[in-house]
Amino acid sequence: MTFELKLSQGGLVIGPDGDFVKVENRDKLYQDVIKLILTPLKGNKFFPWYGSAVESVLGNIIDQNFTSTMASSQISSALETLKKIQLEQGKTQFLSLQEQLAAVKSISVHQNTVDPRYYQINVEIINKFGEKIQASVNLWKVWLVKINAFFAILIDSFGYISLVGNNDN
């Protein structure tokens, strides 16, 4: 069985004993799926094949059904990569059936009707133990353009611009 450190809101979770919390079995698979969707393809320079291209598809001003289909396809491809990673990993270390991806039951990508910059991604998978796992991710399509050490510009997918200041000085 493998483990990794538990993540929450982009940071490591520290338990009541002051040590990092580990995540295992179905919780590890859940976290692996979330990380895979949120990591841009080629976002890790050491493993450029890891991640998904879903964010590059979202935010385009084209037919929403086409965008959802393309995003679902990118997620499906990324999950197939995860299965290959687990297959290779299983050759050198034990993986529990609960942490291994067996099948993808459904993928849905929905644009928020109130704020079209937000997308909700729902993935339902089945692990090799036969358990269904549902994972949901909310993405906000925005670009950060750094001007200097003090200011940056946030540009969302529809061209709305915000100026952001840095108060760390």
Coordinates of C-alpha atoms in Angstrom, one line a residue:
M1 CA 0.0 0.0 0.0
T2 CA 1.3 3.4 -0.8
F3 CA 0.5 6.7 0.8
E4 CA 1.1 10.4 0.3
L5 CA 0.5 13.4 2.4
K6 CA -3.0 14.8 2.7
L7 CA -3.7 18.1 0.9
S8 CA -6.4 20.6 1.7
Q9 CA -6.8 24.0 0.0
G10 CA -3.4 23.7 -1.6
G11 CA -1.5 23.0 1.6
L12 CA -0.4 20.0 3.7
V13 CA -2.6 18.9 6.5
I14 CA -1.1 18.6 10.0
G15 CA -2.7 16.3 12.5
P16 CA -3.4 16.8 16.2
D17 CA -0.1 15.1 17.0
G18 CA 1.8 17.8 15.0
D19 CA 2.7 15.3 12.2
F20 CA 1.7 15.4 8.6
V21 CA -1.6 13.5 7.9
K22 CA -1.2 10.6 5.4
V23 CA -3.8 9.6 2.9
E24 CA -4.3 6.0 1.8
N25 CA -6.6 3.6 -0.1
R26 CA -9.8 5.2 -1.6
D27 CA -8.9 8.6 -0.1
K28 CA -5.6 8.4 -1.9
L29 CA -7.3 7.6 -5.2
Y30 CA -9.7 10.5 -4.7
Q31 CA -6.8 12.9 -4.0
D32 CA -4.9 11.5 -7.0
V33 CA -7.8 12.2 -9.3
I34 CA -8.3 15.7 -8.0
K35 CA -4.5 16.5 -8.3
L36 CA -4.5 15.0 -11.9
I37 CA -7.4 17.3 -13.0
L38 CA -5.9 20.4 -11.4
T39 CA -2.4 19.9 -12.6
P40 CA -1.9 21.4 -16.1
L41 CA -0.5 19.0 -18.6
K42 CA 3.3 19.6 -18.8
G43 CA 2.9 21.6 -15.6
N44 CA 5.5 19.4 -13.8
K45 CA 8.8 19.8 -15.7
F46 CA 10.0 16.4 -14.4
F47 CA 6.9 14.5 -15.5
P48 CA 5.5 16.5 -18.5
W49 CA 3.0 13.7 -19.3
Y50 CA 1.3 14.1 -15.9
G51 CA -1.8 16.3 -15.6
S52 CA -4.7 17.2 -17.8
A53 CA -5.3 19.8 -20.5
V54 CA -8.8 20.6 -19.2
E55 CA -8.0 24.1 -18.2
S56 CA -6.8 25.0 -21.7
V57 CA -10.1 23.9 -23.1
L58 CA -12.3 25.9 -20.7
G59 CA -13.0 29.6 -21.1
N60 CA -13.2 29.5 -24.9
I61 CA -16.1 31.5 -26.3
I62 CA -17.5 28.6 -28.4
D63 CA -20.4 26.3 -28.1
Q64 CA -20.7 25.2 -24.4
N65 CA -21.6 21.6 -25.3
F66 CA -18.5 21.3 -27.5
T67 CA -16.3 22.8 -24.6
S68 CA -17.8 20.3 -22.1
T69 CA -17.2 17.4 -24.5
M70 CA -13.6 18.4 -25.1
A71 CA -12.9 19.0 -21.4
S72 CA -14.4 15.6 -20.6
S73 CA -12.2 14.0 -23.2
Q74 CA -9.1 15.6 -21.7
I75 CA -10.0 14.3 -18.3
S76 CA -10.7 10.8 -19.6
S77 CA -7.3 10.9 -21.3
A78 CA -5.6 12.0 -18.0
L79 CA -7.4 9.2 -16.1
E80 CA -6.1 6.6 -18.6
T81 CA -2.6 8.0 -17.9
L82 CA -3.2 7.5 -14.2
K83 CA -4.1 3.9 -14.8
K84 CA -0.8 3.4 -16.7
I85 CA 1.1 5.1 -13.9
Q86 CA -0.5 2.7 -11.4
L87 CA 0.3 -0.3 -13.5
E88 CA 4.0 0.7 -13.7
Q89 CA 4.0 1.6 -10.0
G90 CA 2.5 -1.8 -9.1
K91 CA 5.5 -3.5 -10.6
T92 CA 7.8 -2.2 -7.8
Q93 CA 5.5 -1.6 -4.9
F94 CA 2.2 -2.9 -3.5
L95 CA -0.9 -0.9 -4.3
S96 CA -4.1 -1.7 -2.5
L97 CA -7.2 -2.5 -4.6
Q98 CA -8.9 0.6 -3.0
E99 CA -6.3 3.0 -4.4
Q100 CA -6.2 1.6 -8.0
L101 CA -8.5 3.0 -10.7
A102 CA -10.5 0.3 -12.4
A103 CA -13.0 2.3 -14.5
V104 CA -14.4 5.7 -15.2
K105 CA -18.2 5.7 -14.8
S106 CA -19.0 9.3 -15.7
I107 CA -17.4 12.7 -16.3
S108 CA -19.4 15.9 -16.5
V109 CA -18.3 19.5 -17.0
H110 CA -20.7 22.3 -16.3
Q111 CA -20.3 26.0 -16.7
N112 CA -21.8 28.1 -13.9
T113 CA -24.9 29.9 -15.2
V114 CA -24.4 32.9 -12.8
D115 CA -20.7 33.4 -13.4
P116 CA -19.4 31.8 -16.6
R117 CA -15.8 31.9 -15.4
Y118 CA -16.6 29.1 -13.0
Y119 CA -16.8 25.4 -14.1
Q120 CA -17.8 22.4 -12.0
I121 CA -16.2 19.1 -12.9
N122 CA -17.7 15.9 -11.6
V123 CA -16.0 12.5 -12.0
E124 CA -17.4 9.2 -10.9
I125 CA -14.9 6.3 -10.9
I126 CA -14.7 2.7 -9.6
N127 CA -11.7 1.4 -7.9
K128 CA -10.4 -2.2 -8.2
F129 CA -12.1 -3.0 -4.9
G130 CA -15.4 -2.2 -6.5
E131 CA -16.2 1.0 -4.7
K132 CA -17.6 4.0 -6.4
I133 CA -15.8 7.3 -5.7
Q134 CA -17.1 10.7 -6.7
A135 CA -14.8 13.6 -7.1
S136 CA -15.8 17.2 -7.8
V137 CA -13.6 20.1 -8.7
N138 CA -14.5 23.7 -9.2
L139 CA -12.3 25.7 -11.6
W140 CA -12.2 29.4 -12.1
K141 CA -10.7 30.4 -15.5
V142 CA -8.4 33.3 -14.9
W143 CA -4.9 34.4 -16.1
L144 CA -2.3 36.2 -14.0
V145 CA -0.1 38.7 -15.7
K146 CA 2.7 40.1 -13.5
I147 CA 3.6 43.7 -14.1
N148 CA 6.3 44.1 -11.4
A149 CA 6.9 43.2 -7.8
F150 CA 4.0 45.4 -6.6
F151 CA 1.2 44.9 -9.1
A152 CA -0.3 42.1 -11.3
I153 CA -3.3 41.9 -13.6
L154 CA -5.9 39.2 -13.4
I155 CA -7.6 38.6 -16.7
D156 CA -10.5 36.1 -16.8
S157 CA -11.7 34.2 -19.9
F158 CA -14.2 36.9 -20.8
G159 CA -11.7 39.8 -20.8
Y160 CA -12.6 41.2 -17.4
I161 CA -9.5 42.8 -15.9
S162 CA -8.6 43.3 -12.3
L163 CA -5.5 45.0 -10.9
V164 CA -4.0 43.3 -7.8
G165 CA -1.5 44.8 -5.4
N166 CA 1.1 43.1 -3.3
N167 CA 1.3 44.3 0.3
D168 CA 4.2 42.1 1.3
N169 CA 6.7 44.9 1.4

